[in-house]
Amino acid sequence: MAEHVRVMLSEEAVDKRIQQIGEQISKDYEGKQVHLVCVLKGGSFFMCELAKRITIPVSLDFMSVSSYGSSTKSSGVVKIIKDLDEPLKDKEVIVIEDIVDSGRTLSYLLEILQSRGPKSLKLCTLLDKPERRVTDVTVDYTGFEIPDEFVVGYGLDYNQRYRNLPYIGVVEFS
Ligand code: IMP
Ligand code: MG
């Protein structure tokens, strides 16, 4: 079967939106330093592009989690594969995610991070599929709300491929 990627959000549209979020964060945290926590691997492309557009002081850290359960349905119990290098105590933390789907992974992860005593903890996601939400997760910064379709690109994968696409697309089979 041939695979084809249909563009949902162009590179220009994504870049423009990231610029706006960067400006918003720079304004909201004026006079402070933000600590961006990237959830690997998906959040990495978004975090790099966003960090470049934030004009206040920024520090970065990375973590990798996997959710127990089948590959298509996350259980919400998160296993930390790679933990952060630095403590979160008294930091202005913003978690950077590629997509919030059911919200299970995030609600569990945010609980873990909250217990580490950050000064503040917010969530920034490039994409949000609100229709799919099963838990209460407050998203503070959203790039785009999208319909319930499986998307790739800008860090998001299908069987580990397509993360490097500079746009958001939908994989179609023919
Ligand atoms: P959930 O919010 O706990 O259901 O899981 C979110 C995770 O599922 C994301 O961080 C992605 O890794 C993955 N995911 C959800 N929807 C998509 C999609 O449309 N494309 C690629 N990965 C997705
Ligand atoms: Mg993710």
CSV table of C-alpha atoms and ligand atoms in Angstrom, one decimal:
chain,number,residue,atom,x,y,z
A,1,MET,CA,0.0,0.0,0.0
A,2,ALA,CA,1.3,3.4,-0.9
A,3,GLU,CA,1.4,6.1,1.8
A,4,HIS,CA,0.8,9.7,1.1
A,5,VAL,CA,0.8,12.6,3.5
A,6,ARG,CA,-2.0,15.2,3.1
A,7,VAL,CA,-1.1,18.6,4.5
A,8,MET,CA,-3.3,19.7,7.3
A,9,LEU,CA,-1.3,22.7,8.6
A,10,SER,CA,1.3,24.2,6.3
A,11,GLU,CA,4.9,25.0,7.5
A,12,GLU,CA,4.1,28.7,7.2
A,13,ALA,CA,0.9,28.4,9.4
A,14,VAL,CA,2.8,26.4,12.0
A,15,ASP,CA,5.7,28.8,12.1
A,16,LYS,CA,3.4,31.8,12.4
A,17,ARG,CA,1.5,30.3,15.3
A,18,ILE,CA,4.7,29.3,17.1
A,19,GLN,CA,5.9,32.9,16.8
A,20,GLN,CA,2.7,34.1,18.4
A,21,ILE,CA,2.9,31.7,21.3
A,22,GLY,CA,6.6,32.7,21.8
A,23,GLU,CA,5.5,36.3,22.0
A,24,GLN,CA,2.7,35.5,24.4
A,25,ILE,CA,4.9,33.5,26.7
A,26,SER,CA,7.5,36.3,26.7
A,27,LYS,CA,4.8,38.8,27.7
A,28,ASP,CA,3.2,36.6,30.3
A,29,TYR,CA,6.5,35.8,32.1
A,30,GLU,CA,8.1,39.3,31.6
A,31,GLY,CA,10.9,39.8,34.2
A,32,LYS,CA,11.1,36.1,34.9
A,33,GLN,CA,13.0,33.0,33.5
A,34,VAL,CA,11.0,30.1,32.1
A,35,HIS,CA,12.1,26.5,32.4
A,36,LEU,CA,10.9,24.5,29.4
A,37,VAL,CA,10.4,20.8,29.9
A,38,CYS,CA,10.2,18.9,26.7
A,39,VAL,CA,8.4,15.6,26.5
A,40,LEU,CA,10.5,13.5,24.1
A,41,LYS,CA,10.5,12.6,21.3
A,42,GLY,CA,7.5,14.4,19.9
A,43,GLY,CA,7.8,17.7,21.7
A,44,SER,CA,11.4,18.3,20.6
A,45,PHE,CA,10.8,20.0,17.2
A,46,PHE,CA,8.1,22.3,18.7
A,47,MET,CA,10.3,23.1,21.8
A,48,CYS,CA,13.3,24.2,19.7
A,49,GLU,CA,11.3,26.4,17.4
A,50,LEU,CA,9.4,27.9,20.3
A,51,ALA,CA,12.5,28.5,22.5
A,52,LYS,CA,14.1,30.4,19.6
A,53,ARG,CA,11.1,32.8,19.6
A,54,ILE,CA,11.0,33.5,23.4
A,55,THR,CA,12.8,36.7,24.2
A,56,ILE,CA,13.0,36.4,28.1
A,57,PRO,CA,15.6,34.1,29.7
A,58,VAL,CA,15.0,30.4,29.0
A,59,SER,CA,16.4,27.1,30.4
A,60,LEU,CA,15.6,23.7,29.0
A,61,ASP,CA,15.3,20.1,30.2
A,62,PHE,CA,14.1,16.9,28.7
A,63,MET,CA,12.2,13.9,29.8
A,64,SER,CA,11.0,10.7,28.1
A,65,VAL,CA,7.9,8.8,29.2
A,66,SER,CA,6.0,5.8,28.0
A,67,SER,CA,2.4,5.1,28.9
A,68,TYR,CA,1.6,1.5,29.8
A,69,GLY,CA,-1.2,0.0,27.7
A,70,SER,CA,-1.7,-0.8,24.1
A,71,SER,CA,-0.1,1.3,21.4
A,72,THR,CA,-3.4,2.9,20.4
A,73,LYS,CA,-4.9,3.5,23.9
A,74,SER,CA,-2.8,5.0,26.7
A,75,SER,CA,-3.6,3.8,30.2
A,76,GLY,CA,-2.5,7.0,31.9
A,77,VAL,CA,0.0,5.2,34.0
A,78,VAL,CA,3.3,6.8,33.0
A,79,LYS,CA,6.7,5.2,33.2
A,80,ILE,CA,9.6,7.6,33.2
A,81,ILE,CA,12.2,6.3,30.7
A,82,LYS,CA,14.4,9.3,31.0
A,83,ASP,CA,14.0,11.7,33.9
A,84,LEU,CA,14.8,15.4,34.0
A,85,ASP,CA,18.5,16.4,34.8
A,86,GLU,CA,17.6,19.2,37.1
A,87,PRO,CA,15.1,19.8,40.0
A,88,LEU,CA,12.0,21.9,39.3
A,89,LYS,CA,11.9,23.5,42.8
A,90,ASP,CA,10.9,27.2,42.5
A,91,LYS,CA,11.1,27.2,38.7
A,92,GLU,CA,8.5,28.7,36.3
A,93,VAL,CA,8.0,25.5,34.5
A,94,ILE,CA,6.2,25.1,31.1
A,95,VAL,CA,5.7,21.5,29.8
A,96,ILE,CA,6.1,21.4,26.1
A,97,GLU,CA,4.1,18.6,24.3
A,98,ASP,CA,3.4,17.7,20.7
A,99,ILE,CA,-0.2,16.8,21.2
A,100,VAL,CA,-2.8,16.3,23.9
A,101,ASP,CA,-5.1,13.5,22.9
A,102,SER,CA,-7.0,11.6,25.6
A,103,GLY,CA,-5.0,13.6,28.1
A,104,ARG,CA,-4.2,10.6,30.2
A,105,THR,CA,-0.4,10.8,29.9
A,106,LEU,CA,-0.4,14.5,30.6
A,107,SER,CA,-2.6,14.5,33.7
A,108,TYR,CA,-0.4,11.8,35.3
A,109,LEU,CA,2.8,13.5,34.2
A,110,LEU,CA,1.7,16.9,35.5
A,111,GLU,CA,0.9,15.3,38.9
A,112,ILE,CA,4.4,13.9,39.1
A,113,LEU,CA,6.0,17.2,38.2
A,114,GLN,CA,3.7,19.2,40.5
A,115,SER,CA,5.0,17.1,43.4
A,116,ARG,CA,8.5,18.4,42.8
A,117,GLY,CA,7.6,21.9,43.9
A,118,PRO,CA,7.8,24.2,40.9
A,119,LYS,CA,6.9,27.9,41.5
A,120,SER,CA,4.4,27.5,38.6
A,121,LEU,CA,3.5,24.7,36.2
A,122,LYS,CA,1.9,25.3,32.9
A,123,LEU,CA,1.2,23.2,29.8
A,124,CYS,CA,1.9,24.2,26.2
A,125,THR,CA,1.0,21.9,23.3
A,126,LEU,CA,1.3,22.4,19.6
A,127,LEU,CA,-1.8,20.4,18.9
A,128,ASP,CA,-5.0,19.6,20.8
A,129,LYS,CA,-7.7,17.1,19.9
A,130,PRO,CA,-10.4,18.2,22.4
A,131,GLU,CA,-12.9,15.7,21.1
A,132,ARG,CA,-10.8,12.8,22.4
A,133,ARG,CA,-10.3,14.1,26.0
A,134,VAL,CA,-11.2,11.7,28.8
A,135,THR,CA,-9.5,13.5,31.6
A,136,ASP,CA,-9.4,17.0,33.0
A,137,VAL,CA,-6.2,18.6,31.7
A,138,THR,CA,-5.9,22.4,31.6
A,139,VAL,CA,-3.9,23.4,28.5
A,140,ASP,CA,-2.5,26.9,29.0
A,141,TYR,CA,-1.1,27.5,25.5
A,142,THR,CA,-2.4,25.7,22.4
A,143,GLY,CA,-1.1,25.9,18.9
A,144,PHE,CA,-4.0,24.5,17.1
A,145,GLU,CA,-7.2,22.6,17.9
A,146,ILE,CA,-7.6,19.8,15.3
A,147,PRO,CA,-10.2,17.2,14.5
A,148,ASP,CA,-9.9,13.6,15.5
A,149,GLU,CA,-7.5,12.5,12.8
A,150,PHE,CA,-4.1,10.8,13.2
A,151,VAL,CA,-1.5,13.4,12.4
A,152,VAL,CA,2.3,13.3,11.7
A,153,GLY,CA,5.1,15.8,11.3
A,154,TYR,CA,6.7,18.5,13.5
A,155,GLY,CA,7.8,15.7,15.9
A,156,LEU,CA,4.8,13.5,15.6
A,157,ASP,CA,5.4,10.0,14.2
A,158,TYR,CA,3.7,7.1,12.6
A,159,ASN,CA,5.8,4.0,13.4
A,160,GLN,CA,8.7,6.4,14.2
A,161,ARG,CA,8.6,8.0,10.7
A,162,TYR,CA,7.6,11.5,9.5
A,163,ARG,CA,8.8,13.3,12.7
A,164,ASN,CA,11.0,15.5,10.5
A,165,LEU,CA,8.2,16.9,8.3
A,166,PRO,CA,8.2,20.7,8.6
A,167,TYR,CA,4.3,20.7,8.5
A,168,ILE,CA,1.4,18.8,10.1
A,169,GLY,CA,-0.1,16.2,7.8
A,170,VAL,CA,-2.4,13.1,7.8
A,171,VAL,CA,-1.1,9.8,6.5
A,172,GLU,CA,-3.4,8.4,3.8
A,173,PHE,CA,-3.1,4.9,2.2
A,174,SER,CA,-3.9,4.0,-1.4
B,1,IMP,P1,-2.8,10.8,25.5
B,1,IMP,O1,-3.1,12.2,25.5
B,1,IMP,O2,-2.4,10.2,26.8
B,1,IMP,O3,-3.9,10.0,24.9
B,1,IMP,O4,-1.5,10.5,24.6
B,1,IMP,C1,-0.9,11.5,23.9
B,1,IMP,C2,0.3,10.9,23.1
B,1,IMP,O5,-0.2,10.0,22.1
B,1,IMP,C3,1.0,12.0,22.4
B,1,IMP,O6,2.0,12.5,23.2
B,1,IMP,C4,1.5,11.3,21.1
B,1,IMP,O7,2.7,10.7,21.4
B,1,IMP,C5,0.5,10.2,20.9
B,1,IMP,N1,-0.5,10.7,19.9
B,1,IMP,C6,-1.8,11.0,20.1
B,1,IMP,N2,-2.4,11.4,18.9
B,1,IMP,C7,-1.5,11.3,18.0
B,1,IMP,C8,-1.5,11.6,16.6
B,1,IMP,O8,-2.5,12.0,15.9
B,1,IMP,N3,-0.3,11.4,15.9
B,1,IMP,C9,0.8,10.9,16.5
B,1,IMP,N4,0.9,10.7,17.8
B,1,IMP,C10,-0.3,10.9,18.6
B,2,MG,MG,4.0,13.1,23.2
